[in-house]
Every structure is written in structure tokens, then in C-alpha cells.
């Protein structure tokens, strides 16, 4: 094999290795929003790992209007939670699954950063765990409003990235322990922030016009 071909393959290996590791951010997010409010969105600030703001958009187009909070909650509970009860002794809980398979569209998380600069868009799936503190299989007001646990996984969508994140892929996860179904409908303040990890790597490829003869010449 010609030296130039060996050099080309060496560069390719280095690029693949760089993409495999990428850049990892330990992020911390805080904010507010609410499933009991039309839009079912959360917004807030990025407090660590990056500088900027974030939004979580959940497609609630099939949910009852916030003006009938009882109907809205009953729909959310029966659709996402009621059939997912874990009766493990000492750890009884319900789990709600919010993802592309249970919603009209995948939840979308957007990080709009000033440092390092640029927008990072991520398709998201998450769960909400509601503890059954009384271990009786019946949801109580205390359980409904008592610091439910959220857990997220992220998949970075390349077309949604700009500036520092243009042509970047990635994945990550985070969690929060202060989610509540606030009724009557008001904002749910996430006083206990999301903590998580996000890894991104360049997955685009620069394109340069060239002839087939030029490309063949590299290997002869």
C-alpha cells in the first residue's frame, strides 16, 4: 500500500476515535413548568456545565384542557401511569412513560447556549416515578404531590444543532427529584435541579468536489 494511502487511513482512524469519545458536559438545569398547564412545557436556566437556557416541549395535543384540571389529570394518569404499577415490597410505585411510542411526537429538549455557543436539540424520552408510600395500590393526594422522580435519556438530533454544535451527534441522561402534579394548575417549580451528563461528537463530514480520477490516484 502506498504511503499516501496509509496516511489517509491513519487520519480516518484518528477521526473515528475522536468521534467515539467526543466532549462530555456535566450539566445542571433548573426551571419551572407543569403537566397540568396547556403546553405541558418546562423552561429554565442551565446552571452548570454550560451557560444558557433550556426548554422541554411535551406534545399534549390529545390531553384535556387545563380549564378542567380533573379531566386532564385523570387522562394523564389513566394513559401513562395506571397500568404500570410495581408492587415490589418496600418500593411500590407507578411509572409513567413519555416517549415517541406513547405521545403524538417525541418530547424535545432544546439547550440554547451562550457558552460554548449554539443550540443543541435533543429528542427525549423520560419516565416519572410516583411512589406508593402507603403501599396500597391507590394514589393519594400526598403521593400525587410529593416529589416524584423524573429520569431522562437524550438523543442529539444533528439538524437541530447550530454554531458550536453544528453537525454534532450525541446522547446523555439526567434526573430530577421534585416533579409534582400541581392542582389547581399552576407552575411546578423544579427547586431541586436536574443533574445529568451529555456527550456530543462531530458526526458530519466535510465535502470537497473532486474527480474520480483524483480519488483513484490516492491509491495508485
PDB file of C-alpha atoms in Angstrom:
ATOM      1  CA  UNK A   1       0.000   0.000   0.000  1.00  0.00           C
ATOM      2  CA  UNK A   2       1.326   3.422  -0.940  1.00  0.00           C
ATOM      3  CA  UNK A   3       2.426   5.776   1.909  1.00  0.00           C
ATOM      4  CA  UNK A   4      -0.283   8.271   0.990  1.00  0.00           C
ATOM      5  CA  UNK A   5      -2.958   5.582   1.391  1.00  0.00           C
ATOM      6  CA  UNK A   6      -1.535   4.603   4.787  1.00  0.00           C
ATOM      7  CA  UNK A   7      -1.596   8.242   5.863  1.00  0.00           C
ATOM      8  CA  UNK A   8      -5.203   8.600   4.691  1.00  0.00           C
ATOM      9  CA  UNK A   9      -6.285   5.552   6.686  1.00  0.00           C
ATOM     10  CA  UNK A  10      -4.400   6.780   9.758  1.00  0.00           C
ATOM     11  CA  UNK A  11      -6.233  10.103   9.648  1.00  0.00           C
ATOM     12  CA  UNK A  12      -9.546   8.253   9.233  1.00  0.00           C
ATOM     13  CA  UNK A  13      -8.822   6.120  12.308  1.00  0.00           C
ATOM     14  CA  UNK A  14      -7.976   9.223  14.350  1.00  0.00           C
ATOM     15  CA  UNK A  15     -11.186  10.941  13.250  1.00  0.00           C
ATOM     16  CA  UNK A  16     -13.264   7.912  14.206  1.00  0.00           C
ATOM     17  CA  UNK A  17     -11.546   7.730  17.590  1.00  0.00           C
ATOM     18  CA  UNK A  18     -12.210  11.404  18.223  1.00  0.00           C
ATOM     19  CA  UNK A  19     -15.887  10.954  17.357  1.00  0.00           C
ATOM     20  CA  UNK A  20     -16.150   7.931  19.659  1.00  0.00           C
ATOM     21  CA  UNK A  21     -15.057   9.927  22.711  1.00  0.00           C
ATOM     22  CA  UNK A  22     -16.373  13.431  21.968  1.00  0.00           C
ATOM     23  CA  UNK A  23     -16.939  16.155  24.551  1.00  0.00           C
ATOM     24  CA  UNK A  24     -18.703  15.380  27.812  1.00  0.00           C
ATOM     25  CA  UNK A  25     -20.628  18.007  29.787  1.00  0.00           C
ATOM     26  CA  UNK A  26     -21.838  17.546  33.345  1.00  0.00           C
ATOM     27  CA  UNK A  27     -24.981  19.668  33.177  1.00  0.00           C
ATOM     28  CA  UNK A  28     -27.281  21.108  35.815  1.00  0.00           C
ATOM     29  CA  UNK A  29     -30.676  22.550  34.887  1.00  0.00           C
ATOM     30  CA  UNK A  30     -33.362  24.301  36.923  1.00  0.00           C
ATOM     31  CA  UNK A  31     -36.697  25.733  35.874  1.00  0.00           C
ATOM     32  CA  UNK A  32     -40.463  25.538  36.032  1.00  0.00           C
ATOM     33  CA  UNK A  33     -43.498  24.445  34.051  1.00  0.00           C
ATOM     34  CA  UNK A  34     -46.285  21.955  34.517  1.00  0.00           C
ATOM     35  CA  UNK A  35     -48.120  18.971  33.050  1.00  0.00           C
ATOM     36  CA  UNK A  36     -51.361  20.432  34.361  1.00  0.00           C
ATOM     37  CA  UNK A  37     -50.875  23.534  32.193  1.00  0.00           C
ATOM     38  CA  UNK A  38     -51.641  23.670  28.467  1.00  0.00           C
ATOM     39  CA  UNK A  39     -48.392  23.087  26.641  1.00  0.00           C
ATOM     40  CA  UNK A  40     -47.006  20.730  29.308  1.00  0.00           C
ATOM     41  CA  UNK A  41     -43.683  22.510  28.841  1.00  0.00           C
ATOM     42  CA  UNK A  42     -40.799  23.335  31.158  1.00  0.00           C
ATOM     43  CA  UNK A  43     -38.279  26.164  30.740  1.00  0.00           C
ATOM     44  CA  UNK A  44     -35.308  27.302  32.770  1.00  0.00           C
ATOM     45  CA  UNK A  45     -31.625  28.046  33.024  1.00  0.00           C
ATOM     46  CA  UNK A  46     -28.500  25.965  32.529  1.00  0.00           C
ATOM     47  CA  UNK A  47     -26.682  26.384  35.836  1.00  0.00           C
ATOM     48  CA  UNK A  48     -23.566  24.274  35.310  1.00  0.00           C
ATOM     49  CA  UNK A  49     -21.627  22.589  32.516  1.00  0.00           C
ATOM     50  CA  UNK A  50     -22.789  25.200  30.006  1.00  0.00           C
ATOM     51  CA  UNK A  51     -24.288  28.686  30.126  1.00  0.00           C
ATOM     52  CA  UNK A  52     -27.704  29.390  28.634  1.00  0.00           C
ATOM     53  CA  UNK A  53     -31.348  28.347  28.780  1.00  0.00           C
ATOM     54  CA  UNK A  54     -33.334  25.191  28.121  1.00  0.00           C
ATOM     55  CA  UNK A  55     -36.852  24.144  27.165  1.00  0.00           C
ATOM     56  CA  UNK A  56     -38.688  20.822  27.306  1.00  0.00           C
ATOM     57  CA  UNK A  57     -41.633  20.526  24.912  1.00  0.00           C
ATOM     58  CA  UNK A  58     -44.117  17.703  25.500  1.00  0.00           C
ATOM     59  CA  UNK A  59     -46.859  17.164  22.930  1.00  0.00           C
ATOM     60  CA  UNK A  60     -50.096  17.400  24.944  1.00  0.00           C
ATOM     61  CA  UNK A  61     -52.364  17.977  21.942  1.00  0.00           C
ATOM     62  CA  UNK A  62     -54.554  14.991  22.933  1.00  0.00           C
ATOM     63  CA  UNK A  63     -54.826  15.927  26.604  1.00  0.00           C
ATOM     64  CA  UNK A  64     -57.910  17.688  28.062  1.00  0.00           C
ATOM     65  CA  UNK A  65     -57.654  21.455  28.502  1.00  0.00           C
ATOM     66  CA  UNK A  66     -56.197  22.879  31.709  1.00  0.00           C
ATOM     67  CA  UNK A  67     -59.558  24.510  32.445  1.00  0.00           C
ATOM     68  CA  UNK A  68     -60.824  21.068  33.523  1.00  0.00           C
ATOM     69  CA  UNK A  69     -57.954  20.031  35.741  1.00  0.00           C
ATOM     70  CA  UNK A  70     -59.691  16.867  36.977  1.00  0.00           C
ATOM     71  CA  UNK A  71     -60.256  15.572  33.442  1.00  0.00           C
ATOM     72  CA  UNK A  72     -56.699  16.496  32.470  1.00  0.00           C
ATOM     73  CA  UNK A  73     -55.122  14.687  35.391  1.00  0.00           C
ATOM     74  CA  UNK A  74     -57.386  11.645  35.028  1.00  0.00           C
ATOM     75  CA  UNK A  75     -56.390  11.366  31.357  1.00  0.00           C
ATOM     76  CA  UNK A  76     -52.668  11.632  32.141  1.00  0.00           C
ATOM     77  CA  UNK A  77     -52.932   9.103  34.965  1.00  0.00           C
ATOM     78  CA  UNK A  78     -55.008   6.526  33.071  1.00  0.00           C
ATOM     79  CA  UNK A  79     -52.954   6.872  29.866  1.00  0.00           C
ATOM     80  CA  UNK A  80     -49.415   6.872  31.224  1.00  0.00           C
ATOM     81  CA  UNK A  81     -49.415   5.521  34.798  1.00  0.00           C
ATOM     82  CA  UNK A  82     -52.337   3.367  35.897  1.00  0.00           C
ATOM     83  CA  UNK A  83     -51.261   0.161  34.116  1.00  0.00           C
ATOM     84  CA  UNK A  84     -47.610   0.467  35.161  1.00  0.00           C
ATOM     85  CA  UNK A  85     -47.659  -0.433  38.846  1.00  0.00           C
ATOM     86  CA  UNK A  86     -44.693  -2.121  40.518  1.00  0.00           C
ATOM     87  CA  UNK A  87     -45.697  -3.942  43.709  1.00  0.00           C
ATOM     88  CA  UNK A  88     -42.191  -4.828  44.888  1.00  0.00           C
ATOM     89  CA  UNK A  89     -42.398  -4.824  48.686  1.00  0.00           C
ATOM     90  CA  UNK A  90     -40.914  -1.652  50.149  1.00  0.00           C
ATOM     91  CA  UNK A  91     -40.596   0.029  46.747  1.00  0.00           C
ATOM     92  CA  UNK A  92     -44.145   0.140  45.385  1.00  0.00           C
ATOM     93  CA  UNK A  93     -44.608   2.770  42.687  1.00  0.00           C
ATOM     94  CA  UNK A  94     -46.255   3.753  39.419  1.00  0.00           C
ATOM     95  CA  UNK A  95     -44.159   4.686  36.357  1.00  0.00           C
ATOM     96  CA  UNK A  96     -45.317   6.958  33.558  1.00  0.00           C
ATOM     97  CA  UNK A  97     -43.556   6.621  30.191  1.00  0.00           C
ATOM     98  CA  UNK A  98     -43.361   9.723  27.995  1.00  0.00           C
ATOM     99  CA  UNK A  99     -41.796   8.975  24.626  1.00  0.00           C
ATOM    100  CA  UNK A 100     -42.497   8.730  20.916  1.00  0.00           C
ATOM    101  CA  UNK A 101     -44.458   5.478  21.404  1.00  0.00           C
ATOM    102  CA  UNK A 102     -46.880   6.997  23.943  1.00  0.00           C
ATOM    103  CA  UNK A 103     -47.173  10.570  22.597  1.00  0.00           C
ATOM    104  CA  UNK A 104     -48.055  12.020  19.177  1.00  0.00           C
ATOM    105  CA  UNK A 105     -44.397  13.075  18.831  1.00  0.00           C
ATOM    106  CA  UNK A 106     -41.179  12.630  20.742  1.00  0.00           C
ATOM    107  CA  UNK A 107     -40.555  15.119  23.577  1.00  0.00           C
ATOM    108  CA  UNK A 108     -37.977  17.701  22.529  1.00  0.00           C
ATOM    109  CA  UNK A 109     -35.296  19.237  24.739  1.00  0.00           C
ATOM    110  CA  UNK A 110     -33.529  22.352  23.457  1.00  0.00           C
ATOM    111  CA  UNK A 111     -30.361  23.765  25.038  1.00  0.00           C
ATOM    112  CA  UNK A 112     -29.726  27.331  23.833  1.00  0.00           C
ATOM    113  CA  UNK A 113     -26.203  28.095  24.995  1.00  0.00           C
ATOM    114  CA  UNK A 114     -24.086  31.226  25.096  1.00  0.00           C
ATOM    115  CA  UNK A 115     -21.146  29.123  26.288  1.00  0.00           C
ATOM    116  CA  UNK A 116     -19.903  27.217  24.317  1.00  0.00           C
ATOM    117  CA  UNK A 117     -22.404  28.907  21.977  1.00  0.00           C
ATOM    118  CA  UNK A 118     -25.136  27.444  19.820  1.00  0.00           C
ATOM    119  CA  UNK A 119     -28.298  25.399  20.003  1.00  0.00           C
ATOM    120  CA  UNK A 120     -28.360  21.713  20.871  1.00  0.00           C
ATOM    121  CA  UNK A 121     -31.625  19.911  20.066  1.00  0.00           C
ATOM    122  CA  UNK A 122     -32.387  16.504  21.509  1.00  0.00           C
ATOM    123  CA  UNK A 123     -35.183  14.001  21.063  1.00  0.00           C
ATOM    124  CA  UNK A 124     -36.041  12.909  24.569  1.00  0.00           C
ATOM    125  CA  UNK A 125     -37.749  10.095  26.394  1.00  0.00           C
ATOM    126  CA  UNK A 126     -38.422  10.213  30.106  1.00  0.00           C
ATOM    127  CA  UNK A 127     -40.201   8.488  32.938  1.00  0.00           C
ATOM    128  CA  UNK A 128     -41.954   9.857  36.002  1.00  0.00           C
ATOM    129  CA  UNK A 129     -41.997   7.594  39.057  1.00  0.00           C
ATOM    130  CA  UNK A 130     -44.725   8.147  41.666  1.00  0.00           C
ATOM    131  CA  UNK A 131     -44.062   6.355  44.954  1.00  0.00           C
ATOM    132  CA  UNK A 132     -46.905   4.458  46.593  1.00  0.00           C
ATOM    133  CA  UNK A 133     -45.935   5.439  50.131  1.00  0.00           C
ATOM    134  CA  UNK A 134     -48.964   3.708  51.653  1.00  0.00           C
ATOM    135  CA  UNK A 135     -48.299   0.518  49.637  1.00  0.00           C
ATOM    136  CA  UNK A 136     -51.999   0.049  48.939  1.00  0.00           C
ATOM    137  CA  UNK A 137     -52.146   0.467  45.142  1.00  0.00           C
ATOM    138  CA  UNK A 138     -54.312   3.552  45.483  1.00  0.00           C
ATOM    139  CA  UNK A 139     -52.997   7.015  44.547  1.00  0.00           C
ATOM    140  CA  UNK A 140     -53.343   9.533  47.367  1.00  0.00           C
ATOM    141  CA  UNK A 141     -53.092  13.326  47.255  1.00  0.00           C
ATOM    142  CA  UNK A 142     -49.866  13.102  49.253  1.00  0.00           C
ATOM    143  CA  UNK A 143     -48.310  10.720  46.726  1.00  0.00           C
ATOM    144  CA  UNK A 144     -49.509  12.795  43.786  1.00  0.00           C
ATOM    145  CA  UNK A 145     -47.847  15.946  45.118  1.00  0.00           C
ATOM    146  CA  UNK A 146     -44.782  14.520  46.830  1.00  0.00           C
ATOM    147  CA  UNK A 147     -41.518  14.905  44.914  1.00  0.00           C
ATOM    148  CA  UNK A 148     -41.937  12.457  42.054  1.00  0.00           C
ATOM    149  CA  UNK A 149     -38.782  11.261  40.288  1.00  0.00           C
ATOM    150  CA  UNK A 150     -38.067  12.101  36.628  1.00  0.00           C
ATOM    151  CA  UNK A 151     -35.396  10.292  34.598  1.00  0.00           C
ATOM    152  CA  UNK A 152     -34.387  11.371  31.083  1.00  0.00           C
ATOM    153  CA  UNK A 153     -32.445   9.959  28.154  1.00  0.00           C
ATOM    154  CA  UNK A 154     -31.352  12.238  25.302  1.00  0.00           C
ATOM    155  CA  UNK A 155     -30.543  11.656  21.646  1.00  0.00           C
ATOM    156  CA  UNK A 156     -28.910  14.653  19.937  1.00  0.00           C
ATOM    157  CA  UNK A 157     -30.507  15.461  16.586  1.00  0.00           C
ATOM    158  CA  UNK A 158     -27.907  16.725  14.095  1.00  0.00           C
ATOM    159  CA  UNK A 159     -30.231  19.006  12.045  1.00  0.00           C
ATOM    160  CA  UNK A 160     -31.138  20.938  15.213  1.00  0.00           C
ATOM    161  CA  UNK A 161     -27.554  21.902  16.105  1.00  0.00           C
ATOM    162  CA  UNK A 162     -26.051  25.333  15.391  1.00  0.00           C
ATOM    163  CA  UNK A 163     -22.695  27.091  15.879  1.00  0.00           C
ATOM    164  CA  UNK A 164     -20.511  25.002  18.234  1.00  0.00           C
ATOM    165  CA  UNK A 165     -22.915  22.061  17.864  1.00  0.00           C
ATOM    166  CA  UNK A 166     -23.464  22.157  14.115  1.00  0.00           C
ATOM    167  CA  UNK A 167     -23.197  18.638  12.638  1.00  0.00           C
ATOM    168  CA  UNK A 168     -22.881  17.104  16.108  1.00  0.00           C
ATOM    169  CA  UNK A 169     -24.454  13.873  17.388  1.00  0.00           C
ATOM    170  CA  UNK A 170     -24.665  12.762  20.976  1.00  0.00           C
ATOM    171  CA  UNK A 171     -26.525  11.194  23.856  1.00  0.00           C
ATOM    172  CA  UNK A 172     -26.988  11.624  27.556  1.00  0.00           C
ATOM    173  CA  UNK A 173     -29.201  11.273  30.596  1.00  0.00           C
ATOM    174  CA  UNK A 174     -30.367  13.279  33.607  1.00  0.00           C
ATOM    175  CA  UNK A 175     -32.776  13.104  36.528  1.00  0.00           C
ATOM    176  CA  UNK A 176     -34.816  15.298  38.843  1.00  0.00           C
ATOM    177  CA  UNK A 177     -36.490  14.500  42.138  1.00  0.00           C
ATOM    178  CA  UNK A 178     -39.035  17.276  42.561  1.00  0.00           C
ATOM    179  CA  UNK A 179     -41.700  16.793  39.885  1.00  0.00           C
ATOM    180  CA  UNK A 180     -45.304  17.349  41.056  1.00  0.00           C
ATOM    181  CA  UNK A 181     -48.784  17.343  39.565  1.00  0.00           C
ATOM    182  CA  UNK A 182     -49.827  20.796  40.743  1.00  0.00           C
ATOM    183  CA  UNK A 183     -53.579  21.245  41.119  1.00  0.00           C
ATOM    184  CA  UNK A 184     -55.220  23.706  40.657  1.00  0.00           C
ATOM    185  CA  UNK A 185     -52.991  24.202  37.586  1.00  0.00           C
ATOM    186  CA  UNK A 186     -50.005  26.378  38.402  1.00  0.00           C
ATOM    187  CA  UNK A 187     -46.319  26.160  37.606  1.00  0.00           C
ATOM    188  CA  UNK A 188     -44.337  23.312  39.111  1.00  0.00           C
ATOM    189  CA  UNK A 189     -41.104  24.874  40.376  1.00  0.00           C
ATOM    190  CA  UNK A 190     -38.171  22.500  39.976  1.00  0.00           C
ATOM    191  CA  UNK A 191     -36.304  23.690  43.062  1.00  0.00           C
ATOM    192  CA  UNK A 192     -34.169  20.558  43.047  1.00  0.00           C
ATOM    193  CA  UNK A 193     -32.300  20.828  39.729  1.00  0.00           C
ATOM    194  CA  UNK A 194     -31.761  18.286  37.005  1.00  0.00           C
ATOM    195  CA  UNK A 195     -28.327  16.724  37.123  1.00  0.00           C
ATOM    196  CA  UNK A 196     -27.021  14.856  34.120  1.00  0.00           C
ATOM    197  CA  UNK A 197     -24.322  14.003  31.635  1.00  0.00           C
ATOM    198  CA  UNK A 198     -24.255  14.840  27.946  1.00  0.00           C
ATOM    199  CA  UNK A 199     -21.689  13.592  25.435  1.00  0.00           C
ATOM    200  CA  UNK A 200     -21.506  15.067  21.929  1.00  0.00           C
ATOM    201  CA  UNK A 201     -19.212  14.404  18.990  1.00  0.00           C
ATOM    202  CA  UNK A 202     -18.815  15.672  15.460  1.00  0.00           C
ATOM    203  CA  UNK A 203     -20.622  13.356  13.080  1.00  0.00           C
ATOM    204  CA  UNK A 204     -20.705  15.452   9.896  1.00  0.00           C
ATOM    205  CA  UNK A 205     -18.235  15.075   7.075  1.00  0.00           C
ATOM    206  CA  UNK A 206     -16.835  17.969   5.043  1.00  0.00           C
ATOM    207  CA  UNK A 207     -17.480  17.578   1.322  1.00  0.00           C
ATOM    208  CA  UNK A 208     -14.995  18.671  -1.319  1.00  0.00           C
ATOM    209  CA  UNK A 209     -15.676  18.440  -5.051  1.00  0.00           C
ATOM    210  CA  UNK A 210     -13.203  16.181  -6.813  1.00  0.00           C
ATOM    211  CA  UNK A 211     -12.978  13.899  -9.836  1.00  0.00           C
ATOM    212  CA  UNK A 212     -12.951  10.121  -9.669  1.00  0.00           C
ATOM    213  CA  UNK A 213      -9.520  10.179 -11.257  1.00  0.00           C
ATOM    214  CA  UNK A 214      -8.165  12.304  -8.404  1.00  0.00           C
ATOM    215  CA  UNK A 215      -9.582   9.907  -5.810  1.00  0.00           C
ATOM    216  CA  UNK A 216      -8.184   6.847  -7.604  1.00  0.00           C
ATOM    217  CA  UNK A 217      -4.785   8.484  -7.768  1.00  0.00           C
ATOM    218  CA  UNK A 218      -4.544   8.401  -3.965  1.00  0.00           C
ATOM    219  CA  UNK A 219      -4.354   4.603  -4.059  1.00  0.00           C
ATOM    220  CA  UNK A 220      -2.080   4.009  -7.050  1.00  0.00           C
TER     221      UNK A 220
END
